[in-house]
Structure formats: C-alpha cells, structure tokens
Amino acid sequence: MITFYPGPSKVYPQVADYAQEAIRSGVVSLNHRSAGFMDIVKETLRLLHEKLAIPADYHIAFVSSATECWEIVAQSLTVTTSLHPYGGAFGKKWMEYAHRIKPMILPGEADVLCVVQNETSNGTQVRMDTLAQFRREFSGLIAVDAVSSLGGLVFDWSLADVWFASVQKCLGLPAGLAVLIYSPDALKQAEIIADRQYYNSLLFLHENITKYQTQFTPNGLGIYLLMRVLQQVGPISEIDALLRSRAADWYEFIEKETAWELLIGNPEQRSDTVIAVQGSEEAIRAVKTAAQNAGITLGNGYGDWKSNTFRIANFPAIEEWEMDTLKRFLRGYLC
C-alpha cells in the first residue's frame, strides 16, 4: 500500500534495517545513563545542527510529541498567557490547550506568540517573511509548531525562540518522538519562571541534555533511528529545493490535469508539504475508496474540512514513482 497520509506518514524504507540493527547490536537495551547511549544522543544532536542548519547556540532536547511541546511552552516559558493567531484545526487546538494551563485574560498581556508554521489540517503555511513581521512586532518569545515541515523546509531559526516537531512526517520515522529546539532567550525565560514542578519542565530537560541524557527513560530506539536517518539524508537546503519543486508540480498538476479543486486558492498561503484537495462529500468518499482499492492511501480531511477534502503528503520519504502512481490514478479518475 502506497501511503500519502500526512502523519503518521511513510517512513524511509531503510528504517526497517536500522531497527533490526538496533536490536542486534543491543542499542534498545542500553541504559539511558550509559556512555553508549550518551554517545548516540551526542551524535544525533550534532547531526540535527549540521543537517538542519540549526544555529550552534540553539539547544535541542527530545520529548515524546509535539503536543507535549505545547505543554512545555505553556508551563515553562509563559509567564502570563500566550497569543495564538491560527488558520486551522491544530492552531486552534494549541490555543485551547495552552489556555487551559495559562488562561487568556487580555491579549495585551501575552508574553509568548504561538504560531503553527505548517497547518496540516488544511494545507496552509506561514512563510518566513510573515514570521519576520511577527518578530518585528512582538516583543516576547515566539514559539513555532513545525510538525509538518521540520526536516523538509529551510527555516530562518532566528525568527523564533522555540521550534518543535514530531518525527513522523518530514523526518520519515515512526511516531513516538519529538524534537524541541530552543534559543538562549527561551532558556533565560525558563530560568526566570523557574518551573520545576513537572517531569518535563524545560529546566530539567536542559540540565539533562547538556550531559547528553534525558530526564526520563526515553524512546531510545526512536533517537537511534533519527540518528541513522540523519546520517542518510542530505542537507536541508537540498531537501527544501526538492519539496518546493514537487509542491509546485502537484499544484499545477491538480489545477491543469484533473477536475479537482484545490482547497487553498491563494498560492502564497499553500503549504509545500501538505496539499489539500476539496470536493463534495460524496466525491471525496468515492475517490478515497477507489484509491484504496488501487493500493493508494489518501489522507483524510481534518477538522472543519474532514468530509470535503483529501490531503496529499509531500514528505521527503515519499519516492518519485509513488507520486507518479498517484498522478496516474488521479489523471484517470473522473470525480
């Protein structure tokens, strides 16, 4: 089955071999305070900085999911409350989650701006020039949920203080691990707030990761697989160029060679990693069923767009022949 589901999505084919390698070599049984495990963490951090071009002074920690990162931002980095401009279901969910922890009273009191860079629910994105405008206009910390784009697109890391993503999308890995990237200013804010009452308080994460350890027994296999995938892939500039080219291809193909309609009309707002296609509920149900019968899994719609869209993941692990197969299917399918 070829999958274009936008998360969890296709994993790199080599991951199966890497997992067997981890079992055979005993990596999965390593004590997370041992020298062997700390070497894996150290190398994974080095590769993240190198392959994703993360600035040397930005710190990286490992947690379980992007949702956990929402919690860390609210607990460890928000003094009063956070501001959430959003354009989709996940941005709304983040706002609701954060405001349960630090309720919104007056928007002017917000000291953290929270932005979903790539909104998986509807195939939109916030581009770097918009983030740059936020940076100029907002004096507090900026946190970015980059779940559907980290590992796929080039970022200007200086435009935010916190970036995070789960690994099951552009990083081409199974779910169960997330990468949390934070600036020196974010660390200073955490030190001022001095939150130490939770197992995932940022200060605990930071104190442990500086020793190449974690504050809890981690997803050791996930970290090892991330290391091996990072060894395999090229620099982010190359991946970015590939995905943007593919995205332009997808949008042109859908508009010119199919009867389908794109959900997002403004090209400037369209995601480069998740393509959302709309139609009637009946047509969407029918095409998903037909695709499944042809050995292809299309992504379901999500949130307000659940019944009238399907989504196509444009992630690095998806191969050209798989995209060609889907294009042939859509070209021949009468919606």
Short mmCIF file of N, CA, C and O in Angstrom, two decimals, residues 156-280:
data_model
loop_
_atom_site.label_atom_id
_atom_site.label_comp_id
_atom_site.label_asym_id
_atom_site.label_seq_id
_atom_site.Cartn_x
_atom_site.Cartn_y
_atom_site.Cartn_z
N ASP A 156 14.45 30.13 8.85
CA ASP A 156 15.30 31.15 9.46
C ASP A 156 15.09 31.01 10.96
O ASP A 156 14.13 31.54 11.52
N TRP A 157 15.96 30.26 11.60
CA TRP A 157 15.77 29.91 13.00
C TRP A 157 15.72 31.13 13.92
O TRP A 157 15.07 31.10 14.97
N SER A 158 16.36 32.23 13.50
CA SER A 158 16.40 33.42 14.34
C SER A 158 15.03 34.08 14.50
O SER A 158 14.84 34.92 15.38
N LEU A 159 14.06 33.68 13.66
CA LEU A 159 12.74 34.31 13.70
C LEU A 159 11.85 33.77 14.82
O LEU A 159 10.74 34.27 15.02
N ALA A 160 12.31 32.76 15.54
CA ALA A 160 11.54 32.24 16.68
C ALA A 160 12.50 31.72 17.75
O ALA A 160 13.67 31.42 17.46
N ASP A 161 11.99 31.62 18.95
CA ASP A 161 12.79 31.16 20.09
C ASP A 161 12.59 29.69 20.37
O ASP A 161 13.43 29.06 21.01
N VAL A 162 11.48 29.14 19.93
CA VAL A 162 11.18 27.72 20.13
C VAL A 162 10.63 27.16 18.82
O VAL A 162 9.74 27.76 18.20
N TRP A 163 11.19 26.04 18.41
CA TRP A 163 10.69 25.30 17.24
C TRP A 163 10.54 23.84 17.67
O TRP A 163 11.38 23.33 18.42
N PHE A 164 9.50 23.19 17.20
CA PHE A 164 9.37 21.78 17.58
C PHE A 164 8.58 21.01 16.53
O PHE A 164 7.82 21.58 15.75
N ALA A 165 8.80 19.69 16.55
CA ALA A 165 8.10 18.81 15.61
C ALA A 165 8.21 17.38 16.07
O ALA A 165 9.23 16.98 16.64
N SER A 166 7.17 16.61 15.79
CA SER A 166 7.26 15.17 15.92
C SER A 166 7.99 14.63 14.69
O SER A 166 8.10 15.31 13.67
N VAL A 167 8.47 13.38 14.77
CA VAL A 167 9.34 12.86 13.72
C VAL A 167 8.61 12.09 12.63
O VAL A 167 9.23 11.64 11.67
N GLN A 168 7.27 11.94 12.74
CA GLN A 168 6.56 11.02 11.85
C GLN A 168 6.11 11.66 10.54
O GLN A 168 5.27 11.12 9.85
N LYS A 169 6.66 12.81 10.21
CA LYS A 169 6.27 13.46 8.95
C LYS A 169 7.51 13.68 8.08
O LYS A 169 7.98 12.75 7.43
N CYS A 170 8.05 14.88 8.05
CA CYS A 170 9.17 15.13 7.15
C CYS A 170 10.45 14.39 7.54
O CYS A 170 11.34 14.23 6.70
N LEU A 171 10.54 13.93 8.77
CA LEU A 171 11.74 13.18 9.17
C LEU A 171 11.63 11.70 8.86
O LEU A 171 12.58 10.95 9.05
N GLY A 172 10.47 11.27 8.39
CA GLY A 172 10.32 9.92 7.84
C GLY A 172 10.53 8.79 8.84
O GLY A 172 11.09 7.75 8.50
N LEU A 173 10.02 8.97 10.06
CA LEU A 173 10.21 7.98 11.13
C LEU A 173 8.87 7.61 11.76
O LEU A 173 7.89 8.33 11.60
N PRO A 174 8.83 6.52 12.53
CA PRO A 174 7.60 6.19 13.26
C PRO A 174 7.33 7.23 14.35
O PRO A 174 8.25 7.88 14.86
N ALA A 175 6.07 7.37 14.72
CA ALA A 175 5.68 8.31 15.77
C ALA A 175 6.25 7.87 17.12
O ALA A 175 6.66 6.72 17.30
N GLY A 176 6.27 8.82 18.07
CA GLY A 176 6.70 8.49 19.42
C GLY A 176 7.90 9.28 19.90
O GLY A 176 8.43 9.02 20.99
N LEU A 177 8.34 10.25 19.09
CA LEU A 177 9.49 11.08 19.45
C LEU A 177 9.28 12.47 18.87
O LEU A 177 8.71 12.61 17.79
N ALA A 178 9.72 13.49 19.59
CA ALA A 178 9.67 14.85 19.07
C ALA A 178 10.97 15.56 19.39
O ALA A 178 11.67 15.22 20.35
N VAL A 179 11.27 16.55 18.57
CA VAL A 179 12.48 17.35 18.72
C VAL A 179 12.05 18.75 19.15
O VAL A 179 11.20 19.37 18.51
N LEU A 180 12.63 19.24 20.25
CA LEU A 180 12.34 20.57 20.79
C LEU A 180 13.61 21.41 20.69
O LEU A 180 14.65 21.05 21.26
N ILE A 181 13.52 22.51 19.96
CA ILE A 181 14.68 23.38 19.70
C ILE A 181 14.39 24.73 20.36
O ILE A 181 13.32 25.31 20.15
N TYR A 182 15.32 25.25 21.15
CA TYR A 182 15.05 26.47 21.89
C TYR A 182 16.29 27.36 21.96
O TYR A 182 17.42 26.89 22.05
N SER A 183 16.04 28.65 21.93
CA SER A 183 17.11 29.65 21.84
C SER A 183 17.66 30.01 23.22
O SER A 183 17.05 29.68 24.26
N PRO A 184 18.78 30.73 23.26
CA PRO A 184 19.28 31.23 24.56
C PRO A 184 18.25 32.10 25.28
O PRO A 184 18.14 32.05 26.50
N ASP A 185 17.49 32.91 24.53
CA ASP A 185 16.47 33.75 25.17
C ASP A 185 15.36 32.91 25.78
O ASP A 185 14.83 33.25 26.85
N ALA A 186 15.00 31.82 25.12
CA ALA A 186 13.99 30.93 25.69
C ALA A 186 14.50 30.31 26.99
O ALA A 186 13.76 30.21 27.98
N LEU A 187 15.75 29.91 27.00
CA LEU A 187 16.33 29.33 28.22
C LEU A 187 16.35 30.36 29.35
O LEU A 187 16.05 30.03 30.51
N LYS A 188 16.67 31.61 29.03
CA LYS A 188 16.66 32.66 30.05
C LYS A 188 15.26 32.84 30.63
O LYS A 188 15.09 33.00 31.84
N GLN A 189 14.24 32.80 29.75
CA GLN A 189 12.86 32.91 30.23
C GLN A 189 12.51 31.75 31.15
O GLN A 189 11.86 31.93 32.18
N ALA A 190 12.95 30.55 30.78
CA ALA A 190 12.69 29.38 31.63
C ALA A 190 13.35 29.54 32.99
O ALA A 190 12.79 29.16 34.02
N GLU A 191 14.54 30.10 33.00
CA GLU A 191 15.26 30.29 34.28
C GLU A 191 14.56 31.33 35.15
O GLU A 191 14.51 31.20 36.38
N ILE A 192 13.98 32.35 34.53
CA ILE A 192 13.24 33.37 35.29
C ILE A 192 11.97 32.76 35.88
O ILE A 192 11.65 32.97 37.06
N ILE A 193 11.23 31.99 35.08
CA ILE A 193 10.00 31.35 35.56
C ILE A 193 10.31 30.28 36.59
O ILE A 193 9.57 30.07 37.55
N ALA A 194 11.43 29.58 36.39
CA ALA A 194 11.94 28.58 37.33
C ALA A 194 10.92 27.47 37.61
O ALA A 194 10.76 27.03 38.75
N ASP A 195 10.26 27.02 36.56
CA ASP A 195 9.29 25.92 36.71
C ASP A 195 10.04 24.60 36.86
O ASP A 195 10.75 24.17 35.96
N ARG A 196 9.86 23.95 38.00
CA ARG A 196 10.48 22.65 38.24
C ARG A 196 9.49 21.64 38.82
O ARG A 196 9.90 20.62 39.37
N GLN A 197 8.20 21.91 38.67
CA GLN A 197 7.23 21.04 39.32
C GLN A 197 6.74 19.91 38.42
O GLN A 197 5.97 19.06 38.86
N TYR A 198 7.18 19.89 37.15
CA TYR A 198 6.72 18.85 36.23
C TYR A 198 7.91 18.03 35.72
O TYR A 198 9.03 18.54 35.62
N TYR A 199 7.64 16.79 35.36
CA TYR A 199 8.73 15.93 34.87
C TYR A 199 9.34 16.46 33.58
O TYR A 199 10.50 16.22 33.28
N ASN A 200 8.53 17.22 32.81
CA ASN A 200 9.03 17.73 31.54
C ASN A 200 9.28 19.23 31.58
O ASN A 200 9.22 19.91 30.55
N SER A 201 9.53 19.78 32.75
CA SER A 201 9.90 21.19 32.84
C SER A 201 11.16 21.42 32.01
O SER A 201 12.08 20.61 32.01
N LEU A 202 11.18 22.54 31.29
CA LEU A 202 12.29 22.78 30.36
C LEU A 202 13.63 22.79 31.07
O LEU A 202 14.64 22.34 30.51
N LEU A 203 13.67 23.27 32.29
CA LEU A 203 14.94 23.29 33.02
C LEU A 203 15.46 21.87 33.26
O LEU A 203 16.67 21.63 33.17
N PHE A 204 14.58 20.93 33.57
CA PHE A 204 15.01 19.54 33.72
C PHE A 204 15.52 18.98 32.40
O PHE A 204 16.55 18.30 32.35
N LEU A 205 14.78 19.26 31.33
CA LEU A 205 15.22 18.80 30.01
C LEU A 205 16.61 19.34 29.70
O LEU A 205 17.49 18.61 29.24
N HIS A 206 16.78 20.64 29.94
CA HIS A 206 18.05 21.28 29.59
C HIS A 206 19.21 20.75 30.43
O HIS A 206 20.29 20.47 29.89
N GLU A 207 18.99 20.62 31.72
CA GLU A 207 20.06 20.13 32.59
C GLU A 207 20.52 18.74 32.18
O GLU A 207 21.72 18.41 32.25
N ASN A 208 19.60 17.92 31.73
CA ASN A 208 19.96 16.56 31.32
C ASN A 208 20.58 16.52 29.93
O ASN A 208 21.56 15.80 29.71
N ILE A 209 20.04 17.30 28.99
CA ILE A 209 20.54 17.21 27.62
C ILE A 209 21.95 17.78 27.53
O ILE A 209 22.73 17.38 26.64
N THR A 210 22.33 18.68 28.42
CA THR A 210 23.71 19.19 28.41
C THR A 210 24.69 18.08 28.79
O THR A 210 25.89 18.18 28.49
N LYS A 211 24.19 17.01 29.41
CA LYS A 211 25.02 15.83 29.72
C LYS A 211 24.75 14.70 28.73
O LYS A 211 25.17 13.57 28.95
N TYR A 212 24.02 15.01 27.65
CA TYR A 212 23.61 14.02 26.63
C TYR A 212 22.76 12.92 27.25
O TYR A 212 22.85 11.76 26.89
N GLN A 213 21.90 13.36 28.18
CA GLN A 213 20.97 12.45 28.83
C GLN A 213 19.56 13.04 28.72
O GLN A 213 19.36 14.15 28.24
N THR A 214 18.58 12.27 29.17
CA THR A 214 17.20 12.74 29.23
C THR A 214 16.72 12.64 30.67
O THR A 214 17.28 11.90 31.47
N GLN A 215 15.66 13.40 30.98
CA GLN A 215 15.18 13.43 32.37
C GLN A 215 14.29 12.24 32.69
O GLN A 215 13.86 12.08 33.81
N PHE A 216 14.01 11.40 31.69
CA PHE A 216 13.19 10.21 31.88
C PHE A 216 13.73 9.13 30.98
O PHE A 216 14.56 9.37 30.11
N THR A 217 13.30 7.89 31.18
CA THR A 217 13.71 6.82 30.26
C THR A 217 13.12 7.13 28.89
O THR A 217 11.90 7.15 28.72
N PRO A 218 13.95 7.37 27.90
CA PRO A 218 13.47 7.91 26.63
C PRO A 218 13.11 6.83 25.62
O PRO A 218 13.29 5.64 25.85
N ASN A 219 12.64 7.30 24.49
CA ASN A 219 12.44 6.44 23.32
C ASN A 219 13.81 6.25 22.68
O ASN A 219 14.15 6.90 21.68
N GLY A 220 14.58 5.36 23.27
CA GLY A 220 15.95 5.15 22.80
C GLY A 220 16.02 4.68 21.36
O GLY A 220 16.89 5.10 20.59
N LEU A 221 15.10 3.79 20.98
CA LEU A 221 15.07 3.32 19.60
C LEU A 221 14.77 4.48 18.66
O LEU A 221 15.40 4.61 17.61
N GLY A 222 13.82 5.33 19.03
CA GLY A 222 13.47 6.47 18.19
C GLY A 222 14.65 7.40 17.97
O GLY A 222 14.87 7.90 16.87
N ILE A 223 15.42 7.66 19.04
CA ILE A 223 16.58 8.54 18.93
C ILE A 223 17.64 7.90 18.03
O ILE A 223 18.24 8.57 17.17
N TYR A 224 17.84 6.60 18.19
CA TYR A 224 18.80 5.89 17.33
C TYR A 224 18.36 5.95 15.87
O TYR A 224 19.18 6.21 14.97
N LEU A 225 17.08 5.71 15.60
CA LEU A 225 16.58 5.75 14.23
C LEU A 225 16.71 7.15 13.65
O LEU A 225 17.03 7.32 12.46
N LEU A 226 16.47 8.17 14.46
CA LEU A 226 16.64 9.54 14.00
C LEU A 226 18.10 9.79 13.61
O LEU A 226 18.39 10.40 12.57
N MET A 227 19.02 9.31 14.43
CA MET A 227 20.45 9.45 14.11
C MET A 227 20.77 8.81 12.77
O MET A 227 21.43 9.41 11.91
N ARG A 228 20.28 7.59 12.55
CA ARG A 228 20.60 6.86 11.33
C ARG A 228 19.97 7.53 10.10
O ARG A 228 20.60 7.61 9.04
N VAL A 229 18.75 8.05 10.23
CA VAL A 229 18.12 8.75 9.11
C VAL A 229 18.87 10.05 8.80
O VAL A 229 19.09 10.39 7.63
N LEU A 230 19.30 10.76 9.83
CA LEU A 230 20.05 12.00 9.60
C LEU A 230 21.39 11.72 8.92
O LEU A 230 21.86 12.53 8.12
N GLN A 231 21.99 10.58 9.22
CA GLN A 231 23.22 10.20 8.53
C GLN A 231 22.97 9.95 7.05
O GLN A 231 23.84 10.17 6.21
N GLN A 232 21.77 9.54 6.75
CA GLN A 232 21.40 9.12 5.38
C GLN A 232 21.01 10.29 4.49
O GLN A 232 21.32 10.30 3.30
N VAL A 233 20.31 11.28 5.06
CA VAL A 233 19.73 12.35 4.22
C VAL A 233 20.76 13.44 3.92
O VAL A 233 21.77 13.59 4.61
N GLY A 234 20.45 14.23 2.90
CA GLY A 234 21.30 15.35 2.55
C GLY A 234 21.01 16.57 3.40
O GLY A 234 20.14 16.54 4.28
N PRO A 235 21.70 17.68 3.13
CA PRO A 235 21.45 18.91 3.88
C PRO A 235 20.06 19.45 3.60
O PRO A 235 19.46 19.19 2.55
N ILE A 236 19.54 20.23 4.52
CA ILE A 236 18.17 20.72 4.42
C ILE A 236 17.96 21.59 3.19
O ILE A 236 16.86 21.62 2.62
N SER A 237 18.98 22.26 2.72
CA SER A 237 18.84 23.09 1.52
C SER A 237 18.45 22.24 0.31
O SER A 237 17.63 22.66 -0.52
N GLU A 238 19.01 21.05 0.21
CA GLU A 238 18.69 20.15 -0.91
C GLU A 238 17.27 19.59 -0.77
O GLU A 238 16.53 19.50 -1.76
N ILE A 239 16.89 19.21 0.45
CA ILE A 239 15.55 18.66 0.68
C ILE A 239 14.50 19.74 0.41
O ILE A 239 13.47 19.48 -0.22
N ASP A 240 14.76 20.95 0.88
CA ASP A 240 13.86 22.08 0.67
C ASP A 240 13.63 22.31 -0.83
O ASP A 240 12.48 22.46 -1.27
N ALA A 241 14.69 22.32 -1.60
CA ALA A 241 14.56 22.56 -3.05
C ALA A 241 13.72 21.46 -3.70
O ALA A 241 12.88 21.73 -4.57
N LEU A 242 13.94 20.22 -3.28
CA LEU A 242 13.17 19.10 -3.82
C LEU A 242 11.69 19.22 -3.50
O LEU A 242 10.83 19.09 -4.39
N LEU A 243 11.37 19.49 -2.23
CA LEU A 243 9.96 19.54 -1.83
C LEU A 243 9.23 20.72 -2.46
O LEU A 243 8.06 20.61 -2.85
N ARG A 244 9.89 21.86 -2.57
CA ARG A 244 9.24 23.02 -3.19
C ARG A 244 8.96 22.76 -4.67
O ARG A 244 7.92 23.15 -5.21
N SER A 245 9.90 22.10 -5.33
CA SER A 245 9.70 21.75 -6.73
C SER A 245 8.54 20.77 -6.89
O SER A 245 7.68 20.92 -7.77
N ARG A 246 8.52 19.76 -6.02
CA ARG A 246 7.42 18.78 -6.05
C ARG A 246 6.08 19.45 -5.77
O ARG A 246 5.08 19.13 -6.41
N ALA A 247 6.05 20.36 -4.79
CA ALA A 247 4.80 21.03 -4.45
C ALA A 247 4.28 21.83 -5.63
O ALA A 247 3.08 21.78 -5.95
N ALA A 248 5.16 22.57 -6.29
CA ALA A 248 4.75 23.34 -7.46
C ALA A 248 4.18 22.41 -8.53
O ALA A 248 3.16 22.73 -9.18
N ASP A 249 4.81 21.26 -8.69
CA ASP A 249 4.34 20.24 -9.64
C ASP A 249 2.93 19.75 -9.28
O ASP A 249 2.07 19.63 -10.15
N TRP A 250 2.75 19.44 -7.98
CA TRP A 250 1.45 18.94 -7.52
C TRP A 250 0.35 19.96 -7.78
O TRP A 250 -0.73 19.63 -8.27
N TYR A 251 0.60 21.22 -7.43
CA TYR A 251 -0.43 22.23 -7.59
C TYR A 251 -0.77 22.45 -9.06
O TYR A 251 -1.95 22.56 -9.43
N GLU A 252 0.25 22.48 -9.90
CA GLU A 252 0.00 22.64 -11.33
C GLU A 252 -0.75 21.43 -11.89
O GLU A 252 -1.68 21.57 -12.70
N PHE A 253 -0.35 20.24 -11.46
CA PHE A 253 -1.00 19.02 -11.94
C PHE A 253 -2.48 19.01 -11.58
O PHE A 253 -3.34 18.73 -12.42
N ILE A 254 -2.80 19.29 -10.32
CA ILE A 254 -4.20 19.22 -9.88
C ILE A 254 -5.04 20.27 -10.61
O ILE A 254 -6.17 19.99 -11.03
N GLU A 255 -4.49 21.46 -10.80
CA GLU A 255 -5.26 22.52 -11.45
C GLU A 255 -5.44 22.28 -12.95
O GLU A 255 -6.50 22.59 -13.51
N LYS A 256 -4.43 21.71 -13.60
CA LYS A 256 -4.46 21.61 -15.05
C LYS A 256 -4.82 20.23 -15.60
O LYS A 256 -5.30 20.11 -16.73
N GLU A 257 -4.59 19.17 -14.81
CA GLU A 257 -4.76 17.83 -15.36
C GLU A 257 -5.84 17.01 -14.66
O GLU A 257 -6.04 15.84 -14.99
N THR A 258 -6.52 17.59 -13.69
CA THR A 258 -7.62 16.89 -13.03
C THR A 258 -8.82 17.83 -12.93
O THR A 258 -8.70 19.04 -13.15
N ALA A 259 -9.95 17.26 -12.56
CA ALA A 259 -11.15 18.08 -12.35
C ALA A 259 -11.30 18.50 -10.89
O ALA A 259 -12.30 19.13 -10.52
N TRP A 260 -10.33 18.18 -10.06
CA TRP A 260 -10.40 18.53 -8.65
C TRP A 260 -10.08 20.00 -8.43
O TRP A 260 -9.42 20.64 -9.25
N GLU A 261 -10.48 20.50 -7.27
CA GLU A 261 -10.23 21.89 -6.91
C GLU A 261 -9.36 21.95 -5.66
O GLU A 261 -9.58 21.20 -4.71
N LEU A 262 -8.38 22.81 -5.68
CA LEU A 262 -7.53 22.98 -4.50
C LEU A 262 -8.31 23.70 -3.40
O LEU A 262 -9.09 24.61 -3.68
N LEU A 263 -8.09 23.28 -2.16
CA LEU A 263 -8.78 23.92 -1.04
C LEU A 263 -8.32 25.36 -0.86
O LEU A 263 -9.11 26.26 -0.57
N ILE A 264 -7.02 25.60 -1.02
CA ILE A 264 -6.45 26.92 -0.78
C ILE A 264 -6.25 27.63 -2.11
O ILE A 264 -5.41 27.22 -2.93
N GLY A 265 -7.01 28.70 -2.32
CA GLY A 265 -6.94 29.39 -3.59
C GLY A 265 -5.71 30.27 -3.76
O GLY A 265 -5.19 30.41 -4.87
N ASN A 266 -5.23 30.86 -2.67
CA ASN A 266 -4.09 31.79 -2.74
C ASN A 266 -2.78 31.01 -2.73
O ASN A 266 -2.44 30.38 -1.72
N PRO A 267 -2.01 31.04 -3.81
CA PRO A 267 -0.75 30.28 -3.86
C PRO A 267 0.22 30.65 -2.74
O PRO A 267 1.00 29.80 -2.30
N GLU A 268 0.18 31.89 -2.27
CA GLU A 268 1.09 32.32 -1.22
C GLU A 268 0.80 31.66 0.12
O GLU A 268 1.67 31.61 0.99
N GLN A 269 -0.43 31.16 0.28
CA GLN A 269 -0.81 30.54 1.54
C GLN A 269 -0.69 29.02 1.51
O GLN A 269 -0.84 28.37 2.53
N ARG A 270 -0.42 28.44 0.35
CA ARG A 270 -0.39 26.99 0.22
C ARG A 270 0.86 26.39 0.84
O ARG A 270 1.96 26.90 0.68
N SER A 271 0.65 25.27 1.49
CA SER A 271 1.76 24.52 2.08
C SER A 271 2.59 23.86 0.99
O SER A 271 2.08 23.46 -0.06
N ASP A 272 3.89 23.72 1.25
CA ASP A 272 4.77 22.98 0.36
C ASP A 272 4.87 21.51 0.75
O ASP A 272 5.48 20.73 0.02
N THR A 273 4.28 21.13 1.87
CA THR A 273 4.42 19.75 2.33
C THR A 273 3.10 19.00 2.48
O THR A 273 3.10 17.78 2.60
N VAL A 274 1.97 19.71 2.49
CA VAL A 274 0.65 19.07 2.58
C VAL A 274 -0.27 19.74 1.58
O VAL A 274 -0.56 20.93 1.70
N ILE A 275 -0.72 18.99 0.59
CA ILE A 275 -1.61 19.52 -0.45
C ILE A 275 -3.04 19.11 -0.12
O ILE A 275 -3.32 17.92 0.05
N ALA A 276 -3.94 20.08 0.01
CA ALA A 276 -5.34 19.81 0.35
C ALA A 276 -6.21 20.01 -0.88
O ALA A 276 -6.16 21.05 -1.53
N VAL A 277 -7.01 18.99 -1.19
CA VAL A 277 -7.88 18.98 -2.36
C VAL A 277 -9.33 18.87 -1.90
O VAL A 277 -9.63 18.05 -1.03
N GLN A 278 -10.22 19.68 -2.47
CA GLN A 278 -11.60 19.68 -1.99
C GLN A 278 -12.58 19.18 -3.05
O GLN A 278 -12.30 19.20 -4.25
N GLY A 279 -13.73 18.74 -2.55
CA GLY A 279 -14.81 18.27 -3.42
C GLY A 279 -16.04 18.02 -2.58
O GLY A 279 -16.05 18.27 -1.36
N SER A 280 -17.10 17.52 -3.19
CA SER A 280 -18.30 17.19 -2.42
C SER A 280 -18.00 16.00 -1.51
O SER A 280 -17.06 15.23 -1.75
#
